[in-house]
Amino acid sequence: MTKLRLAIVGAGPAGIYAADILLKAERKFDVSIDLFDHLPAPYGLVRYGVAPDHPRIKGIINALRDVLDRGDIRIFGNVHFGTDITLDDLKKHYNAVIFATGAIKDADLDIPGIDAEGSYGAADFVSWYDGHPDFPREWPLDAASVAVLGNGNVALDVARILAKHADDLLPTEIPANVYDGLKASPVTDVHVFGRRGPAQVKFTPLELRELGELRDVDMVVYDEDFDYDEASKAAITSNKQVMVIDRVLQSWRQRPSVNNAGGEASRRLHLHFYAKPVEVKKDAEGRVAAIVYERTRPDGEGGVVGTGEMREVEIGQLYRAIGYFGSPLKDVPFDKRHGVIPNHEGQVLKKDSNERVPGVYATGWIKRGPVGLIGHTKSDAMETIRHLINDQGSWWTPEDPSDESIPALLAERGVAWTDLAGWHRLDEHEIALGAPTERARIKVVDRDEMVRVSRGE
């Protein structure tokens, strides 16, 4: 019987789902799968892109853990594709590769002043508060008034973490350095700007509701944003999710601004709709001083047009959360405009033509762009795996497909890789760190420490 030796680059949900779907699929050949990731721990954006106070979403990790713990997938963590292992290496040892590397960079926003000091991409901030090992330990939280640009779930995550009192994050797995940074933050006002109206937002009702549950934080919405046009009214009546979002926002319009002690809250979270950012103003030192936005209005079809009316809000920091963008991989075709690997239903295509690249596949955000939830990732992987199975005639013919070849190669190159047993050691270590203070875990942030714990050194 033929055997498929498959490499998957990326150990987040997209990569793990692809491995699981292939192992369960109807096929006429055996399968051996090796999963590679540049991080010492698996789970990708579920571990490093979801806010620490989202235990319900973090529950996805339990399902991913069940897949890995079956023992029929090998993991090689702390291995960088392009340096520690290359595409040529994979061709020598596997029949095919699936790239599931996601999208972790921020999409650019081309407006004057966006390069001011104190202007950041939300993805970098998320990586900081999630304890990503490749980002600085410190974050300059030094502004009383902060802007967040975007109307998706990432924008709400960032706004919530900025506005939330640090002590309320202690039950989560928040790293110690992140707690210290947020505890010292002087923030009083967080302003979220979206260019469209309340009926066109991209966040989910769950995310929105959580904002209203923050202790000692007032939710501020503006009556002028709720003069709905017919398209918005139709969206509310025809879409249950939009209806729930509208109901939550309307309840905030009626809610008195008080904290639990009966006085005004010490922090406020403002939602500005119909607000298109057009300029970031700087002070004399080149720091963020204000955000200038154009007031928009509905165009009658679910979109917006500018009104020409400019408004300004003083701020000391800004975070753009307008979307993620993929990163190129060495020797792999890449579409710089869309931030994806060019492909047809997961079959990778050459950069300047529709000609297929044999043996090379993609799934997840690096395949379709950073849109959709976990359910989309599963259907995405099914499509890619279907082609992989049917493309047996164009698989690579490896020189050395033995199980021992990859550990030997990595050892020869001095790569301190981590495996599944190592992840279990790190997982238990982090849980033990949190136990004395009754916390879920305390994440290890330093990469070298993660590797040492994982390898039992």
Tab-separated table of C-alpha atoms in Angstrom:
chain	number	residue	atom	x	y	z
A	1	MET	CA	0.000	0.000	0.000
A	2	THR	CA	1.208	3.499	-0.840
A	3	LYS	CA	2.077	5.733	2.098
A	4	LEU	CA	1.677	9.506	2.222
A	5	ARG	CA	4.367	11.270	4.241
A	6	LEU	CA	2.905	14.735	4.851
A	7	ALA	CA	4.466	17.841	6.375
A	8	ILE	CA	2.201	20.579	7.743
A	9	VAL	CA	3.807	23.934	8.509
A	10	GLY	CA	1.785	25.679	11.218
A	11	ALA	CA	0.417	24.042	14.393
A	12	GLY	CA	-2.592	26.304	14.909
A	13	PRO	CA	-6.223	25.264	14.341
A	14	ALA	CA	-5.836	25.253	10.531
A	15	GLY	CA	-2.889	22.856	10.589
A	16	ILE	CA	-4.289	20.570	13.285
A	17	TYR	CA	-7.713	20.385	11.623
A	18	ALA	CA	-6.091	19.512	8.293
A	19	ALA	CA	-4.143	16.681	9.935
A	20	ASP	CA	-7.232	15.359	11.714
A	21	ILE	CA	-9.412	15.490	8.595
A	22	LEU	CA	-6.819	13.626	6.526
A	23	LEU	CA	-6.392	10.891	9.139
A	24	LYS	CA	-10.179	10.353	9.250
A	25	ALA	CA	-10.735	10.600	5.483
A	26	GLU	CA	-11.537	7.704	3.185
A	27	ARG	CA	-8.355	6.861	1.305
A	28	LYS	CA	-6.427	3.972	-0.177
A	29	PHE	CA	-3.076	4.685	1.440
A	30	ASP	CA	-1.469	4.982	4.872
A	31	VAL	CA	-0.620	8.408	6.291
A	32	SER	CA	2.235	9.764	8.398
A	33	ILE	CA	2.018	13.426	9.454
A	34	ASP	CA	4.651	15.756	10.925
A	35	LEU	CA	3.511	19.155	12.180
A	36	PHE	CA	6.058	22.005	12.288
A	37	ASP	CA	5.763	25.331	14.091
A	38	HIS	CA	8.184	28.189	14.786
A	39	LEU	CA	6.795	28.497	18.328
A	40	PRO	CA	7.743	26.002	21.068
A	41	ALA	CA	4.028	25.476	21.918
A	42	PRO	CA	1.158	24.516	19.582
A	43	TYR	CA	-2.291	26.077	18.950
A	44	GLY	CA	-1.202	29.254	17.133
A	45	LEU	CA	-3.674	32.134	17.341
A	46	VAL	CA	-5.853	30.322	19.873
A	47	ARG	CA	-2.947	30.608	22.335
A	48	TYR	CA	-1.472	33.881	21.053
A	49	GLY	CA	-4.339	35.739	19.383
A	50	VAL	CA	-7.348	35.292	21.671
A	51	ALA	CA	-7.679	37.597	24.690
A	52	PRO	CA	-6.895	35.861	28.012
A	53	ASP	CA	-10.365	36.629	29.404
A	54	HIS	CA	-12.072	34.523	26.717
A	55	PRO	CA	-12.166	31.063	28.325
A	56	ARG	CA	-15.122	29.983	26.174
A	57	ILE	CA	-13.133	30.547	22.991
A	58	LYS	CA	-10.033	29.105	24.630
A	59	GLY	CA	-12.083	25.920	24.991
A	60	ILE	CA	-11.189	25.268	21.354
A	61	ILE	CA	-7.795	24.219	22.688
A	62	ASN	CA	-9.435	21.217	24.374
A	63	ALA	CA	-10.628	19.919	21.002
A	64	LEU	CA	-7.213	20.524	19.428
A	65	ARG	CA	-5.507	18.817	22.363
A	66	ASP	CA	-7.690	15.744	21.851
A	67	VAL	CA	-6.467	15.498	18.245
A	68	LEU	CA	-2.797	15.767	19.182
A	69	ASP	CA	-3.056	13.467	22.177
A	70	ARG	CA	-4.198	10.549	19.987
A	71	GLY	CA	-0.507	10.125	19.237
A	72	ASP	CA	-0.769	9.725	15.440
A	73	ILE	CA	0.686	13.180	14.646
A	74	ARG	CA	4.263	14.189	15.439
A	75	ILE	CA	5.038	17.787	16.469
A	76	PHE	CA	8.291	19.627	15.868
A	77	GLY	CA	8.047	22.969	17.688
A	78	ASN	CA	10.639	25.760	17.800
A	79	VAL	CA	11.498	24.995	14.157
A	80	HIS	CA	11.626	27.953	11.761
A	81	PHE	CA	10.599	27.236	8.185
A	82	GLY	CA	13.066	28.741	5.719
A	83	THR	CA	16.082	28.433	8.030
A	84	ASP	CA	15.871	25.382	10.310
A	85	ILE	CA	14.040	23.461	7.604
A	86	THR	CA	13.513	24.462	3.971
A	87	LEU	CA	11.204	23.567	1.108
A	88	ASP	CA	14.023	21.534	-0.456
A	89	ASP	CA	14.372	19.599	2.813
A	90	LEU	CA	10.660	18.807	2.786
A	91	LYS	CA	10.859	17.545	-0.794
A	92	LYS	CA	13.623	15.130	0.258
A	93	HIS	CA	11.617	13.651	3.126
A	94	TYR	CA	7.900	14.033	2.323
A	95	ASN	CA	5.386	13.494	-0.466
A	96	ALA	CA	3.667	16.863	0.074
A	97	VAL	CA	3.404	19.893	2.349
A	98	ILE	CA	0.452	21.969	3.554
A	99	PHE	CA	1.169	25.517	4.686
A	100	ALA	CA	-1.116	26.646	7.505
A	101	THR	CA	0.863	29.626	8.763
A	102	GLY	CA	-2.036	32.021	9.289
A	103	ALA	CA	-1.773	35.810	9.247
A	104	ILE	CA	-0.241	37.670	12.184
A	105	LYS	CA	0.774	41.070	10.804
A	106	ASP	CA	-1.505	44.113	10.849
A	107	ALA	CA	-2.993	45.405	7.630
A	108	ASP	CA	-1.671	48.848	6.764
A	109	LEU	CA	-3.702	52.049	7.066
A	110	ASP	CA	-2.478	54.773	4.726
A	111	ILE	CA	-3.458	58.054	6.379
A	112	PRO	CA	-1.282	61.032	7.368
A	113	GLY	CA	0.360	60.699	10.778
A	114	ILE	CA	-0.200	56.962	11.170
A	115	ASP	CA	3.559	56.646	11.757
A	116	ALA	CA	3.427	58.837	14.895
A	117	GLU	CA	5.047	57.586	18.078
A	118	GLY	CA	2.322	55.887	20.074
A	119	SER	CA	0.562	54.556	16.962
A	120	TYR	CA	0.525	50.762	16.923
A	121	GLY	CA	-0.831	47.762	15.095
A	122	ALA	CA	-3.329	45.869	17.217
A	123	ALA	CA	-1.675	42.535	16.378
A	124	ASP	CA	1.511	43.581	18.166
A	125	PHE	CA	-0.458	44.606	21.253
A	126	VAL	CA	-2.390	41.316	21.190
A	127	SER	CA	0.906	39.418	20.969
A	128	TRP	CA	2.173	41.358	23.994
A	129	TYR	CA	-0.832	40.731	26.225
A	130	ASP	CA	-0.970	37.080	25.139
A	131	GLY	CA	2.677	36.534	26.074
A	132	HIS	CA	4.035	35.790	22.592
A	133	PRO	CA	7.732	34.908	23.061
A	134	ASP	CA	8.945	36.947	20.071
A	135	PHE	CA	7.654	40.320	21.305
A	136	PRO	CA	9.080	42.733	23.910
A	137	ARG	CA	8.078	42.144	27.540
A	138	GLU	CA	7.193	45.806	28.094
A	139	TRP	CA	4.451	47.901	26.499
A	140	PRO	CA	4.241	51.714	26.888
A	141	LEU	CA	0.774	52.168	28.395
A	142	ASP	CA	1.135	55.859	29.163
A	143	ALA	CA	-1.995	57.585	27.765
A	144	ALA	CA	-5.237	58.573	29.483
A	145	SER	CA	-7.183	58.668	26.208
A	146	VAL	CA	-6.708	55.926	23.592
A	147	ALA	CA	-8.184	55.264	20.134
A	148	VAL	CA	-8.888	51.860	18.581
A	149	LEU	CA	-9.652	51.833	14.852
A	150	GLY	CA	-11.890	49.041	13.594
A	151	ASN	CA	-15.250	47.386	14.185
A	152	GLY	CA	-14.292	43.726	14.339
A	153	ASN	CA	-13.704	41.330	17.221
A	154	VAL	CA	-10.004	42.189	17.463
A	155	ALA	CA	-10.863	45.872	17.911
A	156	LEU	CA	-13.256	44.990	20.731
A	157	ASP	CA	-10.692	42.663	22.344
A	158	VAL	CA	-8.086	45.427	22.344
A	159	ALA	CA	-10.560	48.010	23.640
A	160	ARG	CA	-11.746	45.673	26.391
A	161	ILE	CA	-8.233	44.813	27.583
A	162	LEU	CA	-7.294	48.519	27.622
A	163	ALA	CA	-10.414	49.539	29.550
A	164	LYS	CA	-10.664	46.574	31.924
A	165	HIS	CA	-9.158	46.843	35.400
A	166	ALA	CA	-6.054	44.652	35.612
A	167	ASP	CA	-7.199	42.947	38.817
A	168	ASP	CA	-10.219	41.596	36.938
A	169	LEU	CA	-7.831	39.727	34.636
A	170	LEU	CA	-6.084	37.889	37.475
A	171	PRO	CA	-8.253	34.737	37.245
A	172	THR	CA	-7.054	34.273	33.645
A	173	GLU	CA	-3.725	33.066	32.253
A	174	ILE	CA	-2.437	36.628	31.810
A	175	PRO	CA	1.382	36.756	32.087
A	176	ALA	CA	2.783	38.527	35.148
A	177	ASN	CA	4.503	41.273	33.123
A	178	VAL	CA	1.227	42.043	31.311
A	179	TYR	CA	-0.689	42.354	34.573
A	180	ASP	CA	1.950	44.759	35.905
A	181	GLY	CA	1.791	46.867	32.741
A	182	LEU	CA	-2.009	47.087	32.684
A	183	LYS	CA	-2.159	47.755	36.441
A	184	ALA	CA	-0.001	50.868	35.977
A	185	SER	CA	-1.964	52.175	32.968
A	186	PRO	CA	-3.392	55.709	33.417
A	187	VAL	CA	-6.197	55.100	30.891
A	188	THR	CA	-9.578	56.704	31.536
A	189	ASP	CA	-11.142	56.763	28.051
A	190	VAL	CA	-10.995	54.251	25.192
A	191	HIS	CA	-12.538	55.388	21.888
A	192	VAL	CA	-13.464	52.797	19.226
A	193	PHE	CA	-13.959	54.190	15.705
A	194	GLY	CA	-15.745	52.430	12.847
A	195	ARG	CA	-16.533	53.972	9.479
A	196	ARG	CA	-19.907	52.230	9.108
A	197	GLY	CA	-23.023	52.097	11.272
A	198	PRO	CA	-24.142	49.873	14.163
A	199	ALA	CA	-26.029	47.531	11.809
A	200	GLN	CA	-22.905	46.851	9.700
A	201	VAL	CA	-20.340	46.000	12.383
A	202	LYS	CA	-18.164	42.886	12.052
A	203	PHE	CA	-18.023	41.859	15.690
A	204	THR	CA	-20.198	39.196	17.280
A	205	PRO	CA	-22.921	39.673	19.933
A	206	LEU	CA	-20.835	37.745	22.475
A	207	GLU	CA	-17.922	40.168	22.117
A	208	LEU	CA	-20.220	43.158	22.416
A	209	ARG	CA	-22.056	41.894	25.488
A	210	GLU	CA	-18.761	41.339	27.293
A	211	LEU	CA	-17.952	45.032	27.001
A	212	GLY	CA	-21.084	45.922	28.936
A	213	GLU	CA	-20.086	43.567	31.761
A	214	LEU	CA	-16.842	45.370	32.603
A	215	ARG	CA	-16.626	46.502	36.214
A	216	ASP	CA	-16.372	50.272	36.777
A	217	VAL	CA	-16.406	51.031	33.021
A	218	ASP	CA	-19.188	53.088	31.433
A	219	MET	CA	-20.324	52.258	27.908
A	220	VAL	CA	-20.810	55.453	25.891
A	221	VAL	CA	-22.801	55.475	22.642
A	222	TYR	CA	-24.095	58.485	20.723
A	223	ASP	CA	-27.742	59.022	19.778
A	224	GLU	CA	-26.841	60.486	16.369
A	225	ASP	CA	-25.513	57.060	15.301
A	226	PHE	CA	-28.913	55.397	15.639
A	227	ASP	CA	-30.916	57.294	13.037
A	228	TYR	CA	-31.131	54.168	10.873
A	229	ASP	CA	-31.743	54.175	7.120
A	230	GLU	CA	-33.945	51.556	5.458
A	231	ALA	CA	-31.003	49.228	4.680
A	232	SER	CA	-29.979	49.199	8.340
A	233	LYS	CA	-33.552	48.568	9.474
A	234	ALA	CA	-33.795	45.677	7.021
A	235	ALA	CA	-30.525	44.196	8.312
A	236	ILE	CA	-31.816	44.325	11.886
A	237	THR	CA	-35.129	42.642	11.087
A	238	SER	CA	-33.684	39.966	8.787
A	239	ASN	CA	-30.522	38.937	10.638
A	240	LYS	CA	-30.738	37.587	14.187
A	241	GLN	CA	-27.115	38.456	14.980
A	242	VAL	CA	-27.581	42.075	13.878
A	243	MET	CA	-30.833	42.204	15.835
A	244	VAL	CA	-29.068	41.119	19.043
A	245	ILE	CA	-26.264	43.632	18.494
A	246	ASP	CA	-28.813	46.420	18.031
A	247	ARG	CA	-30.665	45.339	21.172
A	248	VAL	CA	-27.453	45.498	23.232
A	249	LEU	CA	-26.498	48.913	21.864
A	250	GLN	CA	-29.997	50.282	22.420
A	251	SER	CA	-29.913	49.115	26.037
A	252	TRP	CA	-26.707	51.075	26.548
A	253	ARG	CA	-28.404	54.228	25.277
A	254	GLN	CA	-30.842	53.927	28.201
A	255	ARG	CA	-28.363	52.854	30.855
A	256	PRO	CA	-27.293	55.375	33.532
A	257	SER	CA	-23.545	55.942	33.820
A	258	VAL	CA	-22.721	54.608	37.260
A	259	ASN	CA	-20.216	52.209	38.767
A	260	ASN	CA	-20.944	49.498	41.297
A	261	ALA	CA	-20.594	51.967	44.185
A	262	GLY	CA	-23.250	54.272	42.784
A	263	GLY	CA	-21.017	57.000	41.369
A	264	GLU	CA	-19.584	57.708	37.949
A	265	ALA	CA	-17.266	54.989	36.646
A	266	SER	CA	-13.534	55.671	36.608
A	267	ARG	CA	-13.228	54.564	32.971
A	268	ARG	CA	-15.307	54.992	29.830
A	269	LEU	CA	-15.457	53.013	26.600
A	270	HIS	CA	-16.830	55.095	23.710
A	271	LEU	CA	-18.218	53.548	20.508
A	272	HIS	CA	-18.095	55.976	17.572
A	273	PHE	CA	-19.944	54.805	14.448
A	274	TYR	CA	-20.010	56.536	11.041
A	275	ALA	CA	-16.454	57.699	11.802
A	276	LYS	CA	-13.812	57.276	9.084
A	277	PRO	CA	-10.254	58.057	10.325
A	278	VAL	CA	-8.507	60.498	7.995
A	279	GLU	CA	-5.499	61.791	9.965
A	280	VAL	CA	-3.469	61.246	13.114
A	281	LYS	CA	-2.210	64.546	14.516
A	282	LYS	CA	1.175	64.692	16.222
A	283	ASP	CA	2.511	66.887	18.999
A	284	ALA	CA	5.858	68.726	18.883
A	285	GLU	CA	7.717	65.526	19.840
A	286	GLY	CA	6.066	63.483	17.068
A	287	ARG	CA	3.725	61.627	19.419
A	288	VAL	CA	0.053	60.869	18.805
A	289	ALA	CA	-2.002	63.915	19.875
A	290	ALA	CA	-5.421	63.524	18.222
A	291	ILE	CA	-7.426	61.515	15.721
A	292	VAL	CA	-9.261	63.374	12.960
A	293	TYR	CA	-12.200	61.543	11.415
A	294	GLU	CA	-14.761	62.272	8.751
A	295	ARG	CA	-18.379	61.787	9.680
A	296	THR	CA	-19.968	59.345	7.213
A	297	ARG	CA	-23.593	58.528	6.466
A	298	PRO	CA	-25.449	55.504	5.048
A	299	ASP	CA	-25.511	55.171	1.262
A	300	GLY	CA	-28.814	53.264	1.303
A	301	GLU	CA	-27.217	49.927	0.333
A	302	GLY	CA	-25.425	48.947	3.523
A	303	GLY	CA	-22.330	51.039	2.848
A	304	VAL	CA	-21.378	54.618	3.673
A	305	VAL	CA	-20.283	57.810	1.958
A	306	GLY	CA	-18.395	60.756	3.388
A	307	THR	CA	-20.222	63.894	4.499
A	308	GLY	CA	-17.217	66.218	4.474
A	309	GLU	CA	-17.721	66.995	8.171
A	310	MET	CA	-14.442	66.594	10.085
A	311	ARG	CA	-14.213	65.956	13.826
A	312	GLU	CA	-11.299	65.627	16.190
A	313	VAL	CA	-10.739	63.707	19.432
A	314	GLU	CA	-7.649	64.197	21.592
A	315	ILE	CA	-5.808	60.940	22.262
A	316	GLY	CA	-2.366	59.851	23.441
A	317	GLN	CA	-2.195	56.427	21.779
A	318	LEU	CA	-3.758	54.692	18.788
A	319	TYR	CA	-4.255	51.050	17.809
A	320	ARG	CA	-5.311	50.058	14.306
A	321	ALA	CA	-7.375	46.857	14.265
A	322	ILE	CA	-8.523	46.877	10.658
A	323	GLY	CA	-7.460	43.338	9.798
A	324	TYR	CA	-4.542	40.925	9.704
A	325	PHE	CA	-2.213	40.259	6.779
A	326	GLY	CA	-0.219	37.191	5.777
A	327	SER	CA	3.575	36.960	5.603
A	328	PRO	CA	5.634	35.444	2.761
A	329	LEU	CA	7.458	32.142	3.189
A	330	LYS	CA	10.840	31.380	1.635
A	331	ASP	CA	10.602	29.720	-1.807
A	332	VAL	CA	6.769	29.644	-1.636
A	333	PRO	CA	4.650	31.749	-4.045
A	334	PHE	CA	3.067	34.784	-2.358
A	335	ASP	CA	0.443	37.325	-3.372
A	336	LYS	CA	1.731	40.600	-1.893
A	337	ARG	CA	-1.485	42.446	-2.645
A	338	HIS	CA	-3.772	40.120	-0.704
A	339	GLY	CA	-1.287	38.640	1.764
A	340	VAL	CA	-2.000	35.018	0.814
A	341	ILE	CA	-0.375	32.086	-0.952
A	342	PRO	CA	-1.961	32.018	-4.448
A	343	ASN	CA	-4.053	28.875	-4.741
A	344	HIS	CA	-7.057	27.148	-6.250
A	345	GLU	CA	-9.067	25.522	-3.468
A	346	GLY	CA	-5.845	24.967	-1.527
A	347	GLN	CA	-3.705	23.794	-4.454
A	348	VAL	CA	-0.842	26.292	-4.592
A	349	LEU	CA	-0.335	28.109	-7.882
A	350	LYS	CA	2.751	29.734	-9.355
A	351	LYS	CA	3.001	33.445	-8.691
A	352	ASP	CA	2.437	34.723	-12.210
A	353	SER	CA	0.237	32.005	-13.680
A	354	ASN	CA	-2.489	29.532	-12.865
A	355	GLU	CA	-0.055	26.647	-13.155
A	356	ARG	CA	-0.090	24.348	-10.155
A	357	VAL	CA	2.930	23.807	-7.911
A	358	PRO	CA	2.988	20.009	-7.382
A	359	GLY	CA	3.042	18.792	-3.791
A	360	VAL	CA	2.386	22.202	-2.239
A	361	TYR	CA	-0.932	23.124	-0.565
A	362	ALA	CA	-2.363	25.807	1.729
A	363	THR	CA	-5.165	26.053	4.269
A	364	GLY	CA	-6.522	28.575	6.755
A	365	TRP	CA	-5.878	32.317	6.656
A	366	ILE	CA	-2.744	32.027	4.508
A	367	LYS	CA	-5.023	30.374	1.936
A	368	ARG	CA	-8.147	32.548	2.033
A	369	GLY	CA	-7.136	35.673	3.947
A	370	PRO	CA	-7.892	36.593	7.583
A	371	VAL	CA	-11.668	36.223	7.508
A	372	GLY	CA	-14.058	33.753	9.047
A	373	LEU	CA	-14.255	31.840	12.300
A	374	ILE	CA	-13.137	28.362	13.375
A	375	GLY	CA	-15.940	26.683	11.421
A	376	HIS	CA	-14.598	28.185	8.188
A	377	THR	CA	-11.161	26.781	9.024
A	378	LYS	CA	-12.565	23.251	9.149
A	379	SER	CA	-14.374	23.494	5.793
A	380	ASP	CA	-11.264	25.126	4.368
A	381	ALA	CA	-9.148	22.168	5.447
A	382	MET	CA	-11.650	19.663	3.999
A	383	GLU	CA	-11.361	21.314	0.590
A	384	THR	CA	-7.551	21.264	0.669
A	385	ILE	CA	-7.397	17.657	1.905
A	386	ARG	CA	-9.790	16.501	-0.839
A	387	HIS	CA	-7.387	17.812	-3.485
A	388	LEU	CA	-4.351	16.381	-1.692
A	389	ILE	CA	-5.904	12.911	-1.736
A	390	ASN	CA	-6.968	13.159	-5.385
A	391	ASP	CA	-3.563	14.514	-6.484
A	392	GLN	CA	-1.669	11.346	-5.632
A	393	GLY	CA	-0.181	11.214	-9.129
A	394	SER	CA	1.641	14.525	-8.618
A	395	TRP	CA	3.034	13.952	-5.110
A	396	TRP	CA	6.759	14.348	-4.599
A	397	THR	CA	8.970	11.259	-4.550
A	398	PRO	CA	11.173	11.721	-1.457
A	399	GLU	CA	14.757	10.432	-1.263
A	400	ASP	CA	14.479	9.515	2.427
A	401	PRO	CA	10.929	9.287	3.817
A	402	SER	CA	11.997	7.520	7.019
A	403	ASP	CA	10.635	8.658	10.395
A	404	GLU	CA	14.177	9.078	11.698
A	405	SER	CA	15.293	11.493	8.968
A	406	ILE	CA	13.791	14.718	10.393
A	407	PRO	CA	15.051	14.349	13.994
A	408	ALA	CA	18.479	13.523	12.564
A	409	LEU	CA	18.402	16.565	10.265
A	410	LEU	CA	17.338	18.949	13.044
A	411	ALA	CA	19.907	17.522	15.454
A	412	GLU	CA	22.632	17.934	12.832
A	413	ARG	CA	21.666	21.611	12.469
A	414	GLY	CA	21.611	22.210	16.203
A	415	VAL	CA	17.873	22.921	16.369
A	416	ALA	CA	16.448	22.541	19.885
A	417	TRP	CA	13.028	21.320	18.783
A	418	THR	CA	10.127	20.567	21.109
A	419	ASP	CA	7.656	17.697	20.801
A	420	LEU	CA	4.234	16.684	22.165
A	421	ALA	CA	5.662	15.353	25.425
A	422	GLY	CA	7.456	18.679	25.759
A	423	TRP	CA	4.200	20.594	25.334
A	424	HIS	CA	2.670	18.476	28.116
A	425	ARG	CA	5.605	19.398	30.368
A	426	LEU	CA	5.198	23.106	29.573
A	427	ASP	CA	1.417	22.913	30.008
A	428	GLU	CA	1.774	21.296	33.453
A	429	HIS	CA	4.468	23.805	34.418
A	430	GLU	CA	2.283	26.812	33.543
A	431	ILE	CA	-0.703	25.366	35.414
A	432	ALA	CA	1.527	24.765	38.450
A	433	LEU	CA	2.750	28.377	38.322
A	434	GLY	CA	-0.845	29.593	38.599
A	435	ALA	CA	-1.980	27.159	41.307
A	436	PRO	CA	-0.697	29.047	44.404
A	437	THR	CA	-2.848	32.075	43.504
A	438	GLU	CA	-5.776	30.016	42.155
A	439	ARG	CA	-5.170	31.155	38.587
A	440	ALA	CA	-5.845	29.044	35.481
A	441	ARG	CA	-2.157	29.197	34.623
A	442	ILE	CA	0.642	31.719	34.314
A	443	LYS	CA	2.034	31.668	30.822
A	444	VAL	CA	5.779	31.294	30.356
A	445	VAL	CA	6.751	34.125	28.013
A	446	ASP	CA	10.499	33.741	27.451
A	447	ARG	CA	11.256	31.485	24.460
A	448	ASP	CA	14.426	30.001	25.954
A	449	GLU	CA	12.582	29.162	29.168
A	450	MET	CA	9.744	27.585	27.167
A	451	VAL	CA	12.261	25.396	25.350
A	452	ARG	CA	14.126	24.439	28.532
A	453	VAL	CA	10.925	23.408	30.304
A	454	SER	CA	9.630	21.553	27.247
A	455	ARG	CA	12.875	19.634	26.797
A	456	GLY	CA	13.186	18.866	30.525
A	457	GLU	CA	16.551	20.629	30.723
